[in-house]
Amino acid sequence: MPVISVPYAFNEEELYVDLRSIFGHSLYLKCEGFNFAGSIKLKAATEMVETAERDGVLTPKSILVESSSGNLGVALSMIAASKGYRFLCVTDARGNLSTRLMMEALGSQVHVIADQEANGGFLGARIEYIRALCASDDRYVWLSQYTNPSNWKAHYRTTAPEIARQFPRLDVLFVGAGTTGTLMGCARYFREWHRPVRIIAVDSVGSVSFGGPPGRRMIPGLGMSMRPPLLDETYVDEVIRVEEADTIRTCHRLARRGFLLGGSTGTVVSGASDWLARHDARELTAVAIGPDLGERYLDTIYHTNWLEDIYGKDVLNSREVHAGSWDSDAPVARWRRRLDLQTGDLNGDQHRQLQDRKT
């Protein structure tokens, strides 16, 4: 029985779901959301903070600041609360409201960027805000998950060896690409392993991480509006790009079997399932890394009104939307009424969006 004194000391490392019965292909999903931060980002956050402490960058007077679409922000909020640091998360209007409220409940401050930067999108605007903030006050310490080598080293040290122990005959590994910390850490580890492993990066359509035109992306997590500085494509064997509509359908398909998983996980599973369907995978041992759980997406990818507003009524057929759910809007409506007193400081877009959904 684990007994811990700090929340970042616990992380379930050996939980896998066999998805064959759902998707018809042998695919093992490594579920990374079972920790107090609720996602794989706990590993990178812990590594970056502890490295900064060892290097003397973080002091008791420091104020942590980071750009995050959500999951890393929650992980850093939890660590900052445990260690006694102040933390400011810079995010944008696409982030889930529940994620913002979670960070604030942990004592963090959240700044929401409403306008995109001309060339770098929301991400460019978030980074410019942080740079200006750090230039104005030397108490701010920016860990910079986009350039920090501790991001990928966390997964080289933990995630990849965990998979290797459970699957010594691993053939194919599917990894979602955001900052590419998980991707680069795992790819570097398996490049040095005793047998070749095919590394397949899963990206979102509209992301420019691996080239291609930028496009609208409404699901936070995977994808970038600029090339990830950590990315070294020589370690990647193949790239799969997944439409957000396919992410949503995959998440709902999993939920109908009792697995409520996050948008990043849905993207990775969708890409992996499609790849396996196009290849002779009968003799392959395939693993996909699932970064997050689904609770933070209840008001987005699991909410019918949001889906229809963003993607149209045909994104899910009626059977997928309504199977196993009765009066599904009622609990969400009650939840939103409980949030009424907490929405006074939302930015305009978020407040209007919330009010629209409530009506």
Short mmCIF file of C-alpha atoms in Angstrom, two decimals:
data_model
loop_
_atom_site.label_atom_id
_atom_site.label_comp_id
_atom_site.label_asym_id
_atom_site.label_seq_id
_atom_site.Cartn_x
_atom_site.Cartn_y
_atom_site.Cartn_z
CA MET A 1 0.00 0.00 0.00
CA PRO A 2 1.59 3.33 -1.05
CA VAL A 3 1.84 5.91 1.73
CA ILE A 4 2.89 9.38 0.58
CA SER A 5 3.38 12.80 2.12
CA VAL A 6 3.51 14.90 -1.07
CA PRO A 7 1.02 14.57 -3.97
CA TYR A 8 3.60 14.22 -6.73
CA ALA A 9 5.10 11.13 -5.08
CA PHE A 10 2.39 8.84 -6.47
CA ASN A 11 1.88 7.86 -10.09
CA GLU A 12 0.41 4.61 -11.40
CA GLU A 13 3.04 3.27 -13.80
CA GLU A 14 1.78 -0.14 -14.84
CA LEU A 15 -1.85 0.24 -15.91
CA TYR A 16 -2.62 -0.85 -19.49
CA VAL A 17 -5.95 -1.35 -21.26
CA ASP A 18 -6.23 -4.01 -23.98
CA LEU A 19 -8.31 -2.28 -26.68
CA ARG A 20 -8.75 -5.31 -28.96
CA SER A 21 -12.39 -5.86 -27.98
CA ILE A 22 -13.25 -2.23 -28.81
CA PHE A 23 -11.24 -1.58 -31.99
CA GLY A 24 -10.55 -5.08 -33.30
CA HIS A 25 -6.76 -4.72 -33.20
CA SER A 26 -4.21 -5.74 -30.60
CA LEU A 27 -3.34 -2.41 -28.99
CA TYR A 28 -2.31 -1.79 -25.39
CA LEU A 29 -3.08 1.66 -24.02
CA LYS A 30 -0.76 2.90 -21.27
CA CYS A 31 -3.03 4.99 -19.04
CA GLU A 32 -1.06 7.86 -17.56
CA GLY A 33 -3.80 9.83 -15.83
CA PHE A 34 -3.93 8.05 -12.49
CA ASN A 35 -2.09 10.50 -10.27
CA PHE A 36 -3.10 13.62 -8.35
CA ALA A 37 -2.45 15.83 -11.39
CA GLY A 38 -4.57 13.64 -13.65
CA SER A 39 -2.18 13.38 -16.60
CA ILE A 40 1.25 12.37 -17.87
CA LYS A 41 2.38 15.99 -17.44
CA LEU A 42 3.12 15.27 -13.78
CA LYS A 43 6.35 13.57 -14.87
CA ALA A 44 7.69 16.52 -16.86
CA ALA A 45 6.53 19.03 -14.26
CA THR A 46 8.30 17.19 -11.44
CA GLU A 47 11.51 16.79 -13.43
CA MET A 48 11.61 20.45 -14.49
CA VAL A 49 10.92 21.81 -11.00
CA GLU A 50 13.41 19.53 -9.26
CA THR A 51 16.11 20.31 -11.84
CA ALA A 52 15.53 24.04 -11.36
CA GLU A 53 15.81 23.57 -7.62
CA ARG A 54 19.08 21.62 -7.91
CA ASP A 55 20.50 24.27 -10.24
CA GLY A 56 19.59 27.06 -7.83
CA VAL A 57 17.21 28.69 -10.31
CA LEU A 58 14.23 28.32 -7.98
CA THR A 59 14.39 30.00 -4.58
CA PRO A 60 11.73 30.54 -1.90
CA LYS A 61 11.05 34.01 -3.38
CA SER A 62 10.58 32.73 -6.93
CA ILE A 63 7.29 32.85 -8.79
CA LEU A 64 6.86 30.01 -11.24
CA VAL A 65 5.33 30.93 -14.59
CA GLU A 66 4.50 28.64 -17.49
CA SER A 67 2.49 28.55 -20.69
CA SER A 68 0.06 25.64 -20.75
CA SER A 69 -3.17 24.62 -22.42
CA GLY A 70 -4.14 22.82 -19.23
CA ASN A 71 -2.57 19.58 -18.05
CA LEU A 72 0.93 20.88 -17.31
CA GLY A 73 -0.65 23.85 -15.59
CA VAL A 74 -2.55 21.56 -13.25
CA ALA A 75 0.58 19.51 -12.52
CA LEU A 76 2.64 22.62 -11.74
CA SER A 77 -0.21 24.03 -9.63
CA MET A 78 -0.19 20.88 -7.52
CA ILE A 79 3.60 20.86 -7.14
CA ALA A 80 3.74 24.58 -6.38
CA ALA A 81 1.06 24.20 -3.72
CA SER A 82 2.95 21.30 -2.15
CA LYS A 83 6.33 23.06 -2.19
CA GLY A 84 5.09 26.52 -1.25
CA TYR A 85 5.79 28.33 -4.54
CA ARG A 86 3.54 30.87 -6.19
CA PHE A 87 2.54 29.88 -9.72
CA LEU A 88 1.08 31.77 -12.66
CA CYS A 89 -0.26 29.77 -15.60
CA VAL A 90 -0.62 31.59 -18.91
CA THR A 91 -3.24 29.89 -21.07
CA ASP A 92 -5.71 30.90 -23.78
CA ALA A 93 -9.41 30.91 -24.46
CA ARG A 94 -9.45 27.36 -25.88
CA GLY A 95 -8.62 25.85 -22.48
CA ASN A 96 -11.23 23.90 -20.57
CA LEU A 97 -13.01 25.93 -17.90
CA SER A 98 -12.82 23.02 -15.45
CA THR A 99 -9.03 22.96 -15.82
CA ARG A 100 -8.78 26.65 -15.02
CA LEU A 101 -10.98 26.25 -11.95
CA MET A 102 -8.83 23.32 -10.81
CA MET A 103 -5.65 25.40 -11.02
CA GLU A 104 -7.27 28.24 -9.10
CA ALA A 105 -8.53 25.81 -6.45
CA LEU A 106 -4.90 24.74 -5.95
CA GLY A 107 -3.96 28.36 -5.27
CA SER A 108 -2.52 29.30 -8.67
CA GLN A 109 -3.19 32.42 -10.69
CA VAL A 110 -4.39 31.96 -14.28
CA HIS A 111 -3.98 34.54 -17.02
CA VAL A 112 -6.06 33.92 -20.17
CA ILE A 113 -4.74 35.21 -23.51
CA ALA A 114 -7.68 36.24 -25.70
CA ASP A 115 -5.89 37.37 -28.89
CA GLN A 116 -3.61 35.40 -31.17
CA GLU A 117 -0.14 36.53 -32.24
CA ALA A 118 0.16 37.09 -36.00
CA ASN A 119 2.50 34.18 -36.79
CA GLY A 120 2.51 32.03 -33.68
CA GLY A 121 -1.21 31.85 -32.89
CA PHE A 122 -2.28 31.66 -29.26
CA LEU A 123 0.97 29.95 -28.30
CA GLY A 124 3.06 32.81 -29.68
CA ALA A 125 0.96 35.31 -27.74
CA ARG A 126 1.32 33.30 -24.53
CA ILE A 127 5.10 33.14 -24.90
CA GLU A 128 5.41 36.86 -25.64
CA TYR A 129 3.39 37.64 -22.51
CA ILE A 130 5.69 35.48 -20.38
CA ARG A 131 8.84 37.01 -21.85
CA ALA A 132 7.60 40.50 -21.06
CA LEU A 133 6.64 39.40 -17.55
CA CYS A 134 10.06 37.89 -16.84
CA ALA A 135 11.79 40.99 -18.19
CA SER A 136 9.78 43.16 -15.82
CA ASP A 137 10.45 41.19 -12.61
CA ASP A 138 13.34 38.81 -11.92
CA ARG A 139 11.31 36.86 -9.37
CA TYR A 140 9.54 35.10 -12.24
CA VAL A 141 11.06 31.76 -13.26
CA TRP A 142 9.89 30.37 -16.60
CA LEU A 143 10.49 26.64 -16.85
CA SER A 144 9.69 26.71 -20.61
CA GLN A 145 8.36 23.24 -21.30
CA TYR A 146 8.92 23.88 -25.02
CA THR A 147 12.72 24.13 -24.72
CA ASN A 148 13.53 22.52 -21.37
CA PRO A 149 15.48 19.23 -21.83
CA SER A 150 14.09 18.01 -18.50
CA ASN A 151 10.77 17.66 -20.34
CA TRP A 152 12.01 14.80 -22.53
CA LYS A 153 14.46 13.47 -19.93
CA ALA A 154 11.53 12.76 -17.60
CA HIS A 155 10.14 10.26 -20.11
CA TYR A 156 13.53 8.84 -21.02
CA ARG A 157 13.95 8.10 -17.32
CA THR A 158 10.41 6.89 -16.50
CA THR A 159 7.81 6.35 -19.25
CA ALA A 160 9.94 4.46 -21.77
CA PRO A 161 11.55 2.08 -19.23
CA GLU A 162 8.11 1.38 -17.78
CA ILE A 163 6.89 0.27 -21.21
CA ALA A 164 10.06 -1.71 -21.89
CA ARG A 165 9.65 -3.71 -18.66
CA GLN A 166 6.08 -4.71 -19.52
CA PHE A 167 6.62 -5.31 -23.26
CA PRO A 168 10.12 -6.67 -23.92
CA ARG A 169 9.00 -7.62 -27.46
CA LEU A 170 7.56 -4.21 -28.32
CA ASP A 171 7.32 -3.52 -32.06
CA VAL A 172 5.37 -0.25 -32.42
CA LEU A 173 4.90 2.70 -30.06
CA PHE A 174 2.32 5.44 -30.71
CA VAL A 175 3.05 8.75 -28.95
CA GLY A 176 1.09 12.00 -29.14
CA ALA A 177 3.02 15.10 -30.18
CA GLY A 178 2.55 18.34 -28.26
CA THR A 179 5.75 19.86 -26.95
CA THR A 180 7.20 16.47 -28.06
CA GLY A 181 8.72 15.87 -24.63
CA THR A 182 7.08 12.44 -24.26
CA LEU A 183 7.83 11.61 -27.89
CA MET A 184 11.51 12.55 -27.73
CA GLY A 185 12.16 10.90 -24.37
CA CYS A 186 10.62 7.60 -25.46
CA ALA A 187 12.14 7.71 -28.94
CA ARG A 188 15.64 8.32 -27.59
CA TYR A 189 15.30 5.49 -25.09
CA PHE A 190 14.10 2.93 -27.64
CA ARG A 191 16.73 4.01 -30.18
CA GLU A 192 19.27 2.63 -27.67
CA TRP A 193 17.25 -0.50 -26.83
CA HIS A 194 18.17 -4.11 -27.67
CA ARG A 195 15.68 -4.37 -30.57
CA PRO A 196 14.20 -1.90 -33.08
CA VAL A 197 10.92 -0.22 -32.14
CA ARG A 198 8.91 1.72 -34.71
CA ILE A 199 8.14 5.18 -33.25
CA ILE A 200 4.98 6.72 -34.65
CA ALA A 201 4.12 10.31 -33.72
CA VAL A 202 0.42 11.20 -33.57
CA ASP A 203 -0.40 14.84 -34.28
CA SER A 204 -3.60 16.85 -34.77
CA VAL A 205 -4.66 18.15 -38.17
CA GLY A 206 -4.00 21.89 -38.14
CA SER A 207 -0.82 21.55 -36.11
CA VAL A 208 2.41 22.68 -37.79
CA SER A 209 4.76 20.56 -35.67
CA PHE A 210 5.80 18.39 -38.62
CA GLY A 211 5.07 20.91 -41.35
CA GLY A 212 1.87 21.50 -43.25
CA PRO A 213 -0.60 24.38 -43.13
CA PRO A 214 -1.96 25.66 -39.81
CA GLY A 215 -5.63 25.13 -39.10
CA ARG A 216 -8.26 25.56 -36.45
CA ARG A 217 -7.75 23.37 -33.39
CA MET A 218 -10.31 23.48 -30.59
CA ILE A 219 -9.19 20.55 -28.42
CA PRO A 220 -6.27 21.51 -26.16
CA GLY A 221 -3.35 19.17 -25.62
CA LEU A 222 -1.68 17.86 -28.75
CA GLY A 223 -0.44 19.94 -31.66
CA MET A 224 1.52 23.18 -31.88
CA SER A 225 1.21 26.44 -33.83
CA MET A 226 5.00 26.52 -34.23
CA ARG A 227 7.67 23.88 -34.68
CA PRO A 228 8.52 22.32 -31.26
CA PRO A 229 12.11 23.24 -30.32
CA LEU A 230 12.57 19.83 -28.66
CA LEU A 231 11.64 17.90 -31.80
CA ASP A 232 14.29 15.89 -33.63
CA GLU A 233 12.55 14.11 -36.50
CA THR A 234 15.42 11.70 -37.03
CA TYR A 235 14.04 9.73 -34.07
CA VAL A 236 10.54 9.48 -35.60
CA ASP A 237 9.68 6.76 -38.11
CA GLU A 238 6.25 8.01 -39.14
CA VAL A 239 3.76 10.79 -38.44
CA ILE A 240 -0.02 10.34 -38.32
CA ARG A 241 -2.34 13.36 -38.35
CA VAL A 242 -5.80 12.99 -36.82
CA GLU A 243 -8.85 15.13 -37.50
CA GLU A 244 -10.54 16.47 -34.37
CA ALA A 245 -13.82 14.88 -35.43
CA ASP A 246 -12.08 11.49 -35.34
CA THR A 247 -10.68 12.30 -31.90
CA ILE A 248 -14.19 13.02 -30.66
CA ARG A 249 -15.67 9.86 -32.16
CA THR A 250 -12.92 7.76 -30.61
CA CYS A 251 -13.44 9.34 -27.18
CA HIS A 252 -17.16 8.61 -27.34
CA ARG A 253 -16.57 5.07 -28.54
CA LEU A 254 -14.30 4.46 -25.55
CA ALA A 255 -16.77 6.12 -23.18
CA ARG A 256 -19.56 3.83 -24.37
CA ARG A 257 -17.41 0.96 -23.12
CA GLY A 258 -16.80 2.64 -19.76
CA PHE A 259 -13.43 4.31 -20.44
CA LEU A 260 -13.80 8.09 -20.02
CA LEU A 261 -10.53 9.36 -21.46
CA GLY A 262 -9.20 12.75 -22.51
CA GLY A 263 -8.87 14.46 -25.86
CA SER A 264 -5.15 13.78 -26.18
CA THR A 265 -5.74 10.09 -25.48
CA GLY A 266 -8.57 9.98 -28.01
CA THR A 267 -6.28 11.45 -30.66
CA VAL A 268 -3.53 8.91 -30.00
CA VAL A 269 -5.94 5.96 -29.98
CA SER A 270 -7.63 7.16 -33.16
CA GLY A 271 -4.31 7.46 -34.97
CA ALA A 272 -3.05 4.11 -33.69
CA SER A 273 -6.26 2.29 -34.60
CA ASP A 274 -6.19 3.73 -38.10
CA TRP A 275 -2.54 2.73 -38.57
CA LEU A 276 -3.15 -0.81 -37.35
CA ALA A 277 -6.14 -1.17 -39.67
CA ARG A 278 -3.93 -0.26 -42.65
CA HIS A 279 -1.09 -2.64 -41.77
CA ASP A 280 -0.74 -6.35 -41.15
CA ALA A 281 -0.56 -6.03 -37.38
CA ARG A 282 -1.46 -9.58 -36.38
CA GLU A 283 2.06 -10.39 -35.16
CA LEU A 284 2.92 -6.94 -33.83
CA THR A 285 3.08 -5.85 -30.20
CA ALA A 286 1.71 -2.31 -30.23
CA VAL A 287 1.46 0.18 -27.35
CA ALA A 288 -0.10 3.65 -27.32
CA ILE A 289 0.50 6.22 -24.59
CA GLY A 290 -2.72 7.75 -23.22
CA PRO A 291 -1.79 11.08 -21.59
CA ASP A 292 -5.03 12.05 -19.84
CA LEU A 293 -8.44 11.17 -18.44
CA GLY A 294 -11.79 12.57 -19.52
CA GLU A 295 -13.29 14.49 -16.60
CA ARG A 296 -11.80 17.80 -17.75
CA TYR A 297 -13.53 17.45 -21.11
CA LEU A 298 -17.09 17.05 -19.82
CA ASP A 299 -18.05 20.54 -20.97
CA THR A 300 -16.40 20.15 -24.39
CA ILE A 301 -15.90 16.86 -26.23
CA TYR A 302 -18.46 15.05 -24.03
CA HIS A 303 -21.07 17.82 -24.22
CA THR A 304 -23.56 17.61 -27.07
CA ASN A 305 -24.19 21.36 -27.39
CA TRP A 306 -20.47 22.16 -27.62
CA LEU A 307 -19.94 19.45 -30.22
CA GLU A 308 -22.79 20.64 -32.41
CA ASP A 309 -21.77 24.31 -32.10
CA ILE A 310 -18.16 23.63 -33.14
CA TYR A 311 -18.37 20.61 -35.46
CA GLY A 312 -22.01 20.39 -36.53
CA LYS A 313 -24.75 17.92 -35.72
CA ASP A 314 -23.23 15.11 -37.76
CA VAL A 315 -19.98 14.78 -35.80
CA LEU A 316 -21.62 11.89 -33.95
CA ASN A 317 -24.59 9.89 -35.12
CA SER A 318 -27.63 9.78 -32.84
CA ARG A 319 -26.86 6.29 -31.58
CA GLU A 320 -23.36 7.35 -30.42
CA VAL A 321 -24.63 10.51 -28.75
CA HIS A 322 -27.58 9.03 -26.90
CA ALA A 323 -26.68 5.38 -26.24
CA GLY A 324 -26.60 4.75 -22.52
CA SER A 325 -27.42 8.35 -21.59
CA TRP A 326 -30.73 9.65 -20.31
CA ASP A 327 -31.41 13.37 -19.78
CA SER A 328 -27.69 13.88 -20.29
CA ASP A 329 -27.88 17.69 -20.21
CA ALA A 330 -29.51 17.82 -16.77
CA PRO A 331 -26.43 17.05 -14.62
CA VAL A 332 -24.31 19.39 -16.76
CA ALA A 333 -26.87 22.16 -16.31
CA ARG A 334 -26.85 21.67 -12.53
CA TRP A 335 -23.04 21.74 -12.54
CA ARG A 336 -23.04 25.00 -14.53
CA ARG A 337 -25.47 26.63 -12.12
CA ARG A 338 -23.03 25.85 -9.31
CA LEU A 339 -20.36 27.74 -11.28
CA ASP A 340 -22.42 30.92 -11.62
CA LEU A 341 -20.77 32.61 -8.66
CA GLN A 342 -17.29 31.79 -9.98
CA THR A 343 -17.59 33.25 -13.49
CA GLY A 344 -17.27 36.94 -12.74
CA ASP A 345 -13.62 37.09 -13.77
CA LEU A 346 -13.84 35.01 -16.94
CA ASN A 347 -12.69 36.66 -20.14
CA GLY A 348 -15.45 37.79 -22.49
CA ASP A 349 -15.30 34.84 -24.87
CA GLN A 350 -15.44 32.27 -22.07
CA HIS A 351 -18.25 34.06 -20.26
CA ARG A 352 -20.37 34.36 -23.41
CA GLN A 353 -19.66 30.73 -24.26
CA LEU A 354 -20.75 29.59 -20.82
CA GLN A 355 -23.90 31.69 -20.92
CA ASP A 356 -24.76 30.34 -24.40
CA ARG A 357 -24.46 26.76 -23.21
CA LYS A 358 -26.57 27.43 -20.13
CA THR A 359 -29.40 28.71 -22.30
#
